[in-house]
Short mmCIF file of C-alpha atoms in Angstrom, two decimals:
data_model
loop_
_atom_site.label_atom_id
_atom_site.label_comp_id
_atom_site.label_asym_id
_atom_site.label_seq_id
_atom_site.Cartn_x
_atom_site.Cartn_y
_atom_site.Cartn_z
CA MET A 955 10.02 -36.79 18.05
CA LYS A 956 11.47 -39.17 15.49
CA THR A 957 14.08 -37.74 13.45
CA ILE A 958 14.30 -38.78 9.85
CA VAL A 959 17.51 -38.98 7.57
CA GLY A 960 18.03 -39.80 4.05
CA LEU A 961 21.49 -39.14 1.96
CA GLU A 962 22.74 -38.79 -1.41
CA ILE A 963 26.06 -39.33 -2.28
CA HIS A 964 27.61 -38.56 -5.36
CA VAL A 965 30.96 -41.04 -5.65
CA GLN A 966 33.81 -39.56 -8.04
CA LEU A 967 34.34 -43.22 -9.85
CA ALA A 968 38.07 -43.82 -10.48
CA THR A 969 38.60 -43.68 -13.91
CA ARG A 970 41.19 -42.64 -16.07
CA THR A 971 39.37 -40.52 -18.54
CA LYS A 972 35.74 -38.67 -17.94
CA LEU A 973 31.97 -39.97 -18.37
CA PHE A 974 31.79 -39.05 -22.31
CA CYS A 975 34.71 -37.85 -23.18
CA GLY A 976 38.35 -38.72 -23.57
CA CYS A 977 39.86 -35.78 -20.60
CA SER A 978 41.87 -37.18 -18.50
CA THR A 979 40.58 -36.84 -14.55
CA ASP A 980 43.43 -36.22 -13.45
CA TYR A 981 43.12 -32.76 -12.90
CA ARG A 982 43.91 -31.26 -9.49
CA ASP A 983 47.26 -30.71 -9.53
CA ASP A 984 47.20 -28.81 -13.05
CA GLU A 985 45.67 -25.51 -13.87
CA PRO A 986 42.05 -24.72 -14.35
CA ASN A 987 40.37 -25.34 -17.65
CA THR A 988 43.32 -27.66 -19.29
CA HIS A 989 41.55 -30.81 -19.19
CA CYS A 990 38.67 -29.64 -21.27
CA CYS A 991 36.88 -30.25 -24.91
CA PRO A 992 33.76 -29.32 -26.65
CA VAL A 993 31.88 -32.41 -24.93
CA CYS A 994 32.93 -31.21 -21.41
CA LEU A 995 31.67 -27.76 -22.14
CA GLY A 996 29.27 -29.08 -24.18
CA LEU A 997 29.63 -27.19 -27.70
CA PRO A 998 27.43 -26.92 -30.24
CA GLY A 999 28.18 -30.12 -31.96
CA ALA A 1000 29.78 -32.24 -29.54
CA LEU A 1001 28.24 -35.99 -29.04
CA PRO A 1002 28.98 -37.83 -25.93
CA ARG A 1003 30.54 -40.95 -25.96
CA LEU A 1004 29.88 -42.90 -23.26
CA ASN A 1005 32.64 -44.36 -21.07
CA ARG A 1006 32.53 -48.21 -20.44
CA LYS A 1007 34.57 -48.57 -17.60
CA ALA A 1008 32.26 -46.18 -15.36
CA VAL A 1009 29.35 -48.74 -16.56
CA GLU A 1010 31.66 -51.58 -14.78
CA TYR A 1011 32.16 -49.73 -11.90
CA GLY A 1012 28.42 -48.66 -11.88
CA LEU A 1013 28.00 -52.28 -11.83
CA LYS A 1014 30.06 -53.58 -9.34
CA VAL A 1015 29.01 -51.35 -6.74
CA ALA A 1016 25.29 -52.94 -7.92
CA LYS A 1017 26.40 -56.17 -7.20
CA ALA A 1018 28.09 -55.18 -3.88
CA LEU A 1019 25.10 -53.34 -2.84
CA ASP A 1020 22.66 -56.69 -4.15
CA MET A 1021 21.08 -54.65 -6.15
CA ARG A 1022 18.72 -55.39 -8.77
CA VAL A 1023 19.71 -54.20 -12.44
CA PRO A 1024 17.11 -53.89 -14.67
CA GLU A 1025 16.40 -54.73 -18.51
CA GLU A 1026 17.09 -51.44 -19.30
CA SER A 1027 18.41 -47.97 -18.18
CA GLU A 1028 18.52 -44.33 -19.84
CA PHE A 1029 20.18 -41.22 -19.69
CA ALA A 1030 18.06 -37.90 -19.46
CA ARG A 1031 18.81 -34.22 -19.56
CA LYS A 1032 18.55 -32.50 -16.28
CA ASN A 1033 17.84 -28.91 -17.64
CA TYR A 1034 19.12 -25.69 -15.14
CA PHE A 1035 21.24 -23.15 -15.34
CA TYR A 1036 24.00 -22.55 -13.13
CA PRO A 1037 27.62 -21.06 -13.98
CA ASP A 1038 29.48 -24.44 -13.73
CA LEU A 1039 27.15 -25.94 -16.08
CA PRO A 1040 28.02 -24.39 -19.46
CA LYS A 1041 25.63 -26.62 -21.58
CA ALA A 1042 22.59 -25.70 -19.26
CA TYR A 1043 21.59 -29.78 -18.81
CA GLN A 1044 23.37 -32.12 -16.48
CA ILE A 1045 23.42 -35.38 -18.66
CA THR A 1046 22.24 -37.89 -15.63
CA GLN A 1047 19.77 -40.84 -15.61
CA TYR A 1048 16.39 -39.91 -14.23
CA ASP A 1049 13.72 -42.80 -14.71
CA LYS A 1050 15.26 -45.20 -15.68
CA PRO A 1051 18.68 -45.90 -13.49
CA LEU A 1052 21.51 -48.01 -13.47
CA ALA A 1053 20.19 -50.35 -10.36
CA VAL A 1054 17.69 -50.98 -7.48
CA GLU A 1055 16.44 -51.72 -4.54
CA GLY A 1056 20.10 -52.26 -2.67
CA THR A 1057 21.02 -53.15 1.32
CA VAL A 1058 23.76 -51.97 3.97
CA GLU A 1059 23.98 -53.16 7.22
CA ILE A 1060 24.45 -51.35 9.88
CA GLU A 1061 25.32 -50.64 13.78
CA ASP A 1062 21.76 -48.49 14.98
CA ASP A 1063 22.27 -46.16 17.77
CA GLU A 1064 21.72 -49.64 20.93
CA GLY A 1065 24.27 -51.27 19.38
CA HIS A 1066 22.14 -53.80 17.24
CA GLU A 1067 22.62 -54.36 12.95
CA LYS A 1068 20.20 -52.78 11.33
CA ILE A 1069 19.53 -52.60 7.33
CA VAL A 1070 19.73 -49.44 5.49
CA ARG A 1071 18.10 -49.71 2.30
CA ILE A 1072 19.43 -48.33 -0.91
CA THR A 1073 16.79 -47.11 -3.51
CA ARG A 1074 19.09 -46.71 -6.21
CA VAL A 1075 22.60 -46.04 -7.88
CA HIS A 1076 22.63 -44.12 -11.21
CA LEU A 1077 25.76 -42.33 -13.19
CA GLU A 1078 25.72 -38.84 -14.07
CA GLU A 1079 28.53 -36.06 -15.10
CA ASP A 1080 29.97 -33.48 -12.54
CA PRO A 1081 29.76 -30.30 -13.29
CA GLY A 1082 32.47 -27.55 -12.65
CA ARG A 1083 33.63 -25.41 -10.01
CA LEU A 1084 33.13 -22.29 -9.01
CA VAL A 1085 36.58 -20.14 -7.58
CA HIS A 1086 34.79 -17.69 -5.53
CA VAL A 1087 38.40 -15.08 -5.13
CA ALA A 1088 39.23 -13.74 -1.63
CA GLY A 1089 38.97 -10.01 -1.16
CA ALA A 1090 37.02 -10.12 -5.37
CA SER A 1091 33.15 -9.93 -4.75
CA LYS A 1092 31.79 -8.45 -7.69
CA TYR A 1093 32.89 -12.17 -9.96
CA SER A 1094 33.78 -15.63 -9.78
CA LEU A 1095 35.93 -18.04 -11.70
CA VAL A 1096 34.93 -20.94 -13.65
CA ASP A 1097 37.32 -24.42 -13.67
CA TYR A 1098 35.79 -26.60 -15.66
CA ASN A 1099 38.51 -29.16 -15.15
CA ARG A 1100 36.24 -31.24 -13.13
CA SER A 1101 32.80 -31.01 -15.40
CA GLY A 1102 32.32 -34.11 -16.62
CA ILE A 1103 33.87 -36.60 -14.17
CA PRO A 1104 31.71 -39.74 -13.54
CA LEU A 1105 29.90 -39.79 -10.34
CA LEU A 1106 28.01 -42.48 -8.62
CA GLU A 1107 25.11 -40.98 -7.44
CA ILE A 1108 23.88 -43.53 -4.04
CA VAL A 1109 20.44 -42.53 -2.55
CA THR A 1110 19.30 -44.16 0.80
CA GLU A 1111 15.55 -44.79 1.87
CA PRO A 1112 14.96 -42.30 4.90
CA ASP A 1113 16.26 -45.25 7.20
CA MET A 1114 18.66 -43.21 9.43
CA ARG A 1115 17.35 -42.47 13.03
CA SER A 1116 20.57 -40.13 13.75
CA PRO A 1117 23.31 -38.09 12.31
CA GLN A 1118 24.94 -40.83 13.79
CA GLU A 1119 23.93 -43.38 12.00
CA ALA A 1120 24.12 -41.29 9.35
CA ARG A 1121 28.16 -41.18 9.33
CA ARG A 1122 28.51 -44.77 10.49
CA PHE A 1123 26.60 -45.53 7.23
CA LEU A 1124 28.34 -43.49 5.25
CA ASN A 1125 31.98 -44.56 6.68
CA LYS A 1126 30.47 -48.14 5.95
CA LEU A 1127 29.80 -46.98 2.65
CA ARG A 1128 33.76 -45.50 1.60
CA THR A 1129 34.57 -48.81 3.26
CA ILE A 1130 32.86 -51.07 1.00
CA LEU A 1131 33.85 -48.47 -2.34
CA GLU A 1132 37.43 -48.51 -1.57
CA TYR A 1133 37.46 -52.42 -0.74
CA LEU A 1134 35.59 -52.58 -4.74
CA GLY A 1135 38.66 -50.25 -5.63
CA VAL A 1136 36.13 -48.26 -7.99
CA PHE A 1137 37.21 -44.35 -6.66
CA ASP A 1138 40.04 -43.06 -4.74
CA GLY A 1139 38.74 -41.60 -0.83
CA ASP A 1140 41.95 -39.87 -0.26
CA ARG A 1141 41.30 -37.55 -3.16
CA GLU A 1142 39.43 -33.86 -2.06
CA GLY A 1143 36.17 -33.68 -3.23
CA SER A 1144 35.63 -37.47 -4.16
CA LEU A 1145 32.44 -38.19 -1.76
CA ARG A 1146 30.21 -35.95 -1.80
CA VAL A 1147 26.78 -36.19 0.47
CA ASP A 1148 23.52 -34.22 0.27
CA ALA A 1149 21.41 -34.76 3.78
CA ASN A 1150 17.82 -34.73 3.80
CA ILE A 1151 17.16 -35.02 7.15
CA SER A 1152 13.01 -33.75 8.98
CA LEU A 1153 11.28 -34.57 12.29
CA GLU A 1154 8.39 -37.03 12.04
CA GLY A 1155 5.39 -34.65 10.96
CA SER A 1156 7.37 -32.06 9.80
CA GLU A 1157 8.57 -30.86 6.47
CA ARG A 1158 11.92 -32.02 4.85
CA VAL A 1159 15.16 -29.86 4.63
CA GLU A 1160 17.59 -30.48 2.24
CA VAL A 1161 22.12 -30.12 2.85
CA LYS A 1162 23.67 -30.04 0.08
CA ASN A 1163 26.86 -30.60 -0.75
CA ILE A 1164 28.72 -31.73 2.44
CA SER A 1165 32.04 -33.41 1.96
CA SER A 1166 33.44 -34.57 4.56
CA TYR A 1167 31.65 -37.16 7.31
CA LYS A 1168 32.35 -35.56 10.21
CA GLY A 1169 30.57 -32.19 8.34
CA VAL A 1170 27.63 -34.56 7.61
CA GLU A 1171 27.32 -35.45 10.79
CA LYS A 1172 27.65 -31.95 12.36
CA ALA A 1173 25.30 -30.54 9.67
CA LEU A 1174 22.65 -32.75 10.55
CA THR A 1175 23.28 -32.30 14.72
CA PHE A 1176 22.72 -28.38 13.51
CA GLU A 1177 20.03 -29.18 12.01
CA VAL A 1178 18.02 -30.90 14.06
CA THR A 1179 18.27 -28.91 16.63
CA ARG A 1180 17.25 -25.41 14.97
CA GLN A 1181 14.39 -28.24 13.63
CA LYS A 1182 12.77 -28.89 17.22
CA ASN A 1183 13.58 -25.12 18.17
CA LEU A 1184 11.21 -24.08 15.48
CA LEU A 1185 8.54 -26.34 16.65
CA ARG A 1186 9.59 -25.75 19.83
CA ARG A 1187 8.26 -21.77 19.67
CA GLY A 1188 5.25 -22.66 16.84
CA GLN A 1189 6.49 -21.94 14.19
CA THR A 1190 7.29 -24.46 11.09
CA VAL A 1191 10.56 -25.91 9.34
CA THR A 1192 10.27 -24.66 5.57
CA ARG A 1193 10.73 -27.23 2.92
CA GLU A 1194 14.42 -25.50 1.56
CA THR A 1195 17.50 -26.70 0.32
CA ARG A 1196 20.70 -25.18 2.75
CA HIS A 1197 24.51 -25.12 2.81
CA PHE A 1198 26.63 -26.12 5.39
CA MET A 1199 29.71 -23.88 6.23
CA GLU A 1200 31.85 -25.71 7.84
CA GLY A 1201 33.96 -23.83 9.87
CA ARG A 1202 30.82 -22.42 11.47
CA GLY A 1203 28.60 -25.88 12.28
CA ILE A 1204 25.67 -24.53 11.28
CA THR A 1205 23.17 -24.88 8.12
CA THR A 1206 21.74 -21.26 6.26
CA SER A 1207 18.58 -20.85 4.08
CA ALA A 1208 19.92 -21.26 0.16
CA ARG A 1209 16.57 -21.57 -2.07
CA GLY A 1210 13.38 -23.42 -2.26
CA LYS A 1211 13.38 -26.93 -2.81
CA GLU A 1212 12.98 -27.85 -6.33
CA GLU A 1213 10.85 -29.86 -7.54
CA GLU A 1214 11.47 -33.05 -10.47
CA HIS A 1215 9.22 -31.22 -12.38
CA ASP A 1216 10.99 -27.94 -12.47
CA TYR A 1217 13.94 -29.78 -14.13
CA ARG A 1218 11.82 -30.64 -16.99
CA TYR A 1219 13.88 -34.36 -17.53
CA PHE A 1220 13.33 -35.72 -20.69
CA PRO A 1221 15.68 -38.70 -22.27
CA GLU A 1222 18.91 -37.86 -23.42
CA PRO A 1223 18.90 -38.66 -27.55
CA ASP A 1224 22.82 -39.12 -28.69
CA LEU A 1225 22.91 -41.51 -26.14
CA ARG A 1226 21.37 -44.73 -26.59
CA PRO A 1227 19.54 -46.88 -23.42
CA LEU A 1228 22.05 -48.82 -21.80
CA ARG A 1229 21.30 -52.75 -21.81
CA VAL A 1230 23.73 -54.17 -19.29
CA ALA A 1231 21.98 -56.61 -16.82
CA ASP A 1232 22.91 -60.21 -18.61
CA ARG A 1233 26.60 -58.76 -17.01
CA VAL A 1234 26.30 -58.40 -13.57
CA ALA A 1235 27.31 -62.13 -13.37
CA GLU A 1236 30.23 -61.88 -15.34
CA ILE A 1237 31.21 -59.68 -12.60
CA ASP A 1238 34.08 -60.87 -10.27
CA LEU A 1239 34.02 -58.94 -6.47
CA PRO A 1240 36.44 -58.98 -3.82
CA GLU A 1241 36.20 -59.79 -0.71
CA LEU A 1242 34.11 -57.33 1.01
CA PRO A 1243 34.93 -56.21 4.08
CA VAL A 1244 31.95 -58.52 6.63
CA ALA A 1245 33.72 -61.77 4.66
CA ARG A 1246 37.37 -60.50 5.45
CA LYS A 1247 36.02 -59.25 9.13
CA ASN A 1248 35.00 -62.88 9.54
CA ARG A 1249 37.91 -64.54 7.97
CA PHE A 1250 40.25 -63.06 10.19
CA MET A 1251 37.99 -63.72 13.20
CA ALA A 1252 38.65 -67.72 12.40
CA GLN A 1253 41.27 -67.72 10.76
CA TYR A 1254 44.04 -65.55 13.35
CA GLY A 1255 41.60 -66.06 15.97
CA ILE A 1256 41.78 -62.64 17.12
CA SER A 1257 38.62 -60.33 18.22
CA LEU A 1258 35.40 -59.06 16.90
CA ASN A 1259 37.26 -55.68 17.51
CA HIS A 1260 40.63 -56.03 16.06
CA ALA A 1261 39.04 -57.90 13.00
CA ARG A 1262 36.60 -54.86 12.30
CA THR A 1263 39.03 -51.93 12.96
CA LEU A 1264 40.93 -53.56 10.82
CA THR A 1265 39.00 -54.72 7.82
CA GLY A 1266 37.65 -51.06 8.23
CA ASP A 1267 40.69 -49.73 5.66
CA PRO A 1268 41.85 -52.09 3.02
CA LYS A 1269 45.68 -51.03 3.02
CA LEU A 1270 45.18 -51.48 6.79
CA ALA A 1271 43.65 -54.55 6.17
CA ASP A 1272 46.15 -55.83 3.55
CA PHE A 1273 49.18 -54.47 6.15
CA PHE A 1274 47.85 -56.79 8.66
CA GLU A 1275 48.16 -59.70 7.29
CA ALA A 1276 51.54 -58.96 6.00
CA VAL A 1277 52.75 -58.74 9.31
CA ALA A 1278 50.34 -61.57 10.84
CA GLY A 1279 52.73 -64.48 10.75
CA VAL A 1280 55.00 -63.41 13.76
CA ASP A 1281 51.93 -64.30 16.20
CA PRO A 1282 48.41 -63.08 15.12
CA VAL A 1283 46.73 -61.89 18.11
CA LEU A 1284 50.25 -59.94 19.09
CA ALA A 1285 50.22 -58.54 15.72
CA ALA A 1286 46.27 -57.35 16.06
CA THR A 1287 46.75 -55.46 19.17
CA TRP A 1288 50.02 -53.46 17.84
CA VAL A 1289 48.57 -52.80 14.24
CA ALA A 1290 45.02 -52.46 15.61
CA ASP A 1291 46.08 -50.20 18.99
CA THR A 1292 49.44 -49.05 19.15
CA LEU A 1293 49.94 -48.42 15.83
CA LEU A 1294 46.86 -47.18 14.51
CA GLY A 1295 47.37 -44.48 17.17
CA GLU A 1296 50.45 -43.58 16.84
CA LEU A 1297 49.51 -43.34 12.95
CA ASN A 1298 46.95 -40.71 14.22
CA TYR A 1299 48.53 -38.52 16.01
CA ARG A 1300 51.34 -37.91 13.33
CA ASP A 1301 48.16 -37.83 10.86
CA MET A 1302 50.28 -40.27 8.50
CA SER A 1303 48.20 -43.29 6.44
CA ILE A 1304 49.76 -47.12 6.78
CA ALA A 1305 50.94 -46.60 3.27
CA ALA A 1306 54.07 -44.62 4.90
CA VAL A 1307 55.07 -47.74 6.87
CA PRO A 1308 57.19 -50.58 5.86
CA ALA A 1309 55.86 -53.52 7.45
CA ASP A 1310 58.65 -55.22 7.13
CA ARG A 1311 60.03 -54.00 10.42
CA ILE A 1312 56.77 -53.81 11.88
CA ALA A 1313 57.18 -57.68 11.46
CA GLU A 1314 60.98 -57.02 12.72
CA LEU A 1315 59.38 -55.34 16.08
CA LEU A 1316 57.11 -58.37 16.89
CA ASP A 1317 59.67 -60.83 16.50
CA LEU A 1318 61.29 -58.13 19.20
CA LEU A 1319 58.32 -58.42 21.75
CA LYS A 1320 57.41 -61.82 21.09
CA SER A 1321 60.68 -63.17 21.87
CA GLU A 1322 60.66 -60.81 25.24
CA THR A 1323 63.96 -59.35 23.81
CA ILE A 1324 61.88 -55.88 24.89
CA THR A 1325 58.97 -54.99 27.14
CA ASP A 1326 56.06 -53.60 25.41
CA LYS A 1327 56.87 -49.84 27.13
CA ALA A 1328 60.24 -50.08 25.13
CA GLY A 1329 58.67 -51.30 21.88
CA VAL A 1330 56.47 -48.42 21.76
CA GLN A 1331 59.60 -45.75 21.89
CA VAL A 1332 61.06 -47.99 18.83
CA LEU A 1333 57.88 -47.96 17.31
CA ARG A 1334 58.17 -44.27 17.91
CA GLU A 1335 61.66 -43.76 16.28
CA MET A 1336 60.95 -45.43 13.35
CA LEU A 1337 57.50 -43.45 12.81
CA ASP A 1338 59.12 -40.25 13.16
CA ALA A 1339 61.72 -41.05 10.50
CA CYS A 1340 59.46 -41.86 8.41
CA ALA A 1341 57.00 -38.91 8.31
CA ALA A 1342 60.19 -36.93 7.72
CA GLY A 1343 61.83 -38.72 4.86
CA LYS A 1344 64.29 -40.87 6.31
CA PRO A 1345 65.67 -44.25 6.63
CA CYS A 1346 63.47 -46.47 8.86
CA GLU A 1347 66.06 -48.57 11.20
CA PRO A 1348 65.87 -52.35 11.35
CA PRO A 1349 64.40 -52.17 15.37
CA ALA A 1350 67.32 -54.28 16.77
CA VAL A 1351 69.14 -51.45 15.80
CA ILE A 1352 67.55 -49.22 17.64
CA VAL A 1353 66.78 -51.19 20.62
CA GLU A 1354 71.07 -51.61 20.59
CA ARG A 1355 71.72 -48.11 19.65
CA GLU A 1356 69.63 -46.80 22.87
CA GLY A 1357 69.82 -49.49 25.27
CA LEU A 1358 66.67 -50.80 25.37
CA ALA A 1359 67.17 -54.71 25.58
CA ARG A 1360 65.06 -55.98 28.18
CA ALA A 1361 66.79 -55.51 31.93
CA THR A 1362 67.06 -58.97 34.11
CA GLY A 1363 66.38 -59.10 37.42
CA GLY A 1364 69.88 -59.00 38.57
CA GLU A 1365 70.20 -55.75 37.12
CA PHE A 1366 67.58 -53.53 38.08
CA THR A 1367 68.05 -55.09 42.32
CA PRO A 1368 69.78 -52.54 42.73
CA ILE A 1369 67.45 -49.77 41.44
CA VAL A 1370 64.43 -51.13 43.22
CA GLN A 1371 67.04 -51.09 46.56
CA ALA A 1372 67.63 -47.17 45.29
CA VAL A 1373 64.19 -46.12 45.28
CA ILE A 1374 62.83 -47.99 48.06
CA ALA A 1375 65.76 -45.78 49.82
CA ALA A 1376 64.99 -42.84 48.13
CA ASN A 1377 60.97 -43.00 48.76
CA PRO A 1378 60.96 -43.24 52.97
CA GLN A 1379 57.00 -41.77 52.88
CA ALA A 1380 55.74 -44.11 49.50
CA VAL A 1381 57.26 -47.27 51.70
CA GLU A 1382 55.75 -46.40 54.80
CA ASP A 1383 52.64 -45.76 53.32
CA TYR A 1384 52.78 -49.15 51.45
CA ARG A 1385 53.23 -50.95 54.69
CA THR A 1386 50.42 -48.87 56.75
CA GLY A 1387 48.43 -50.92 53.58
CA LYS A 1388 47.72 -48.41 51.02
CA LYS A 1389 48.52 -49.90 48.55
CA GLY A 1390 48.96 -47.07 45.56
CA ALA A 1391 52.31 -46.76 46.89
CA LEU A 1392 53.66 -50.05 45.27
CA ASN A 1393 52.73 -48.56 42.06
CA PHE A 1394 54.03 -45.23 43.04
CA LEU A 1395 57.63 -47.55 43.66
CA VAL A 1396 57.24 -49.32 40.34
CA GLY A 1397 57.13 -46.64 38.65
CA GLN A 1398 60.01 -45.15 39.80
CA VAL A 1399 61.88 -48.04 38.85
CA MET A 1400 60.45 -48.12 35.37
CA LYS A 1401 61.09 -44.59 34.77
CA GLU A 1402 64.92 -45.31 35.92
CA THR A 1403 65.16 -48.19 33.86
CA ARG A 1404 63.56 -46.01 30.96
CA GLY A 1405 60.85 -49.02 29.85
CA ARG A 1406 63.79 -51.99 29.91
CA ALA A 1407 61.77 -53.98 32.88
CA ASP A 1408 58.48 -56.04 33.05
CA PRO A 1409 56.14 -53.99 35.33
CA ARG A 1410 54.61 -57.38 36.47
CA GLU A 1411 58.05 -58.95 37.02
CA LEU A 1412 59.12 -55.61 38.67
CA GLY A 1413 56.00 -55.40 40.53
CA ARG A 1414 56.72 -58.56 42.07
CA ILE A 1415 60.32 -57.77 43.30
CA VAL A 1416 59.45 -54.49 44.01
CA SER A 1417 56.84 -55.98 46.59
CA GLU A 1418 59.20 -58.63 47.85
CA CYS A 1419 62.09 -55.65 48.76
CA LEU A 1420 58.88 -54.25 51.25
CA ASP A 1421 57.64 -57.08 51.96
CA THR A 1422 60.98 -58.76 53.27
CA GLY A 1423 62.44 -55.82 54.68
CA GLY A 1424 65.33 -56.45 51.26
CA VAL A 1425 66.36 -53.24 51.81
#
């Protein structure tokens, strides 16, 4: 039974002012209803004035997604009543969107490249926000600070075949948007998704307003199971709109699915049609993720997996380029594997890490002043200091203070002898053919030297001692 998924993604564009007025979009830490004007609230006589930067950002996205920009696009009024929409209609684009017919390439579930078609992108204003007060079930509050924030809605064709493909598509799209600099992905609610899902031959269900990539995958996974169970029991899937309850990982019925005629669209009389197709050629795009990934492999000689990871976030890619001068392959391994893992563990951003300190650490590793194990210890001390808001000490200082400089063979020979003498059973196991005993003994020596010895050299010395009876 084929799963069919299409997405509608609402992206908050990173403009300084709202889509149709001069109110600031930087409202998140401010009191409710302090970023509002007659236009935001739809008061009589208030006239919208289109934000030029929002149109420029929309065209930038259209060009990056290889879309066609029609000669003319137009705003319309989408009529419906909801408490967070004070004028009872939303200014959006309907039958004449900003751009149509684009593509995004993703990896399918079998690891092959596939194309997800983009149906359209259009501009529209965000409504306000309802605040449900805990314990006050008789009423909700309305905050109009968000009312009028510029949204770019990106609509796909139903080309995805699983919740996992949908998540990969969103990750890819987000990376492109971040490279373009048109939205701030770190802002809460900056990207919201309506996910449409059906099983081949049955009705389509829309899950509204999912605010995380993980949430999209979870909601779709739940829907696949729910819809299959309905069909298995001989019931039918109802065409409807559902809410996703992220805490419980389930969807619940909200209302019957509206049809387009329910919204009584008509052209917005206070805004002139847009004629911007000839502006597209003037837009310069930055180096996009696929181009940067290919350049990383060609210029730095790093693997596809490392290049893919490092270019998945423009800030991470910039960071890598800042430290790649030491040794690109060493830097790719440490940034993509070790550093990212440590950052994820601490829930830290790459922006909090000083690149010059990491470059100094890479220098110590390349010169074999410290081992990889000691390098991890130094890295953890530096990240813990950054996380605590303390100055990040130079790695060489940490190495000196903690005595982490690589040990030479002469230094740890006595330790090897002591470990062998203290573990006669392991020695016996090794001599009766149990090679795993060697790893145990090397591990014991590593523990005693606090990671200052190279494991391969240590393994050679321990096995030599055991084979020659040097202890």
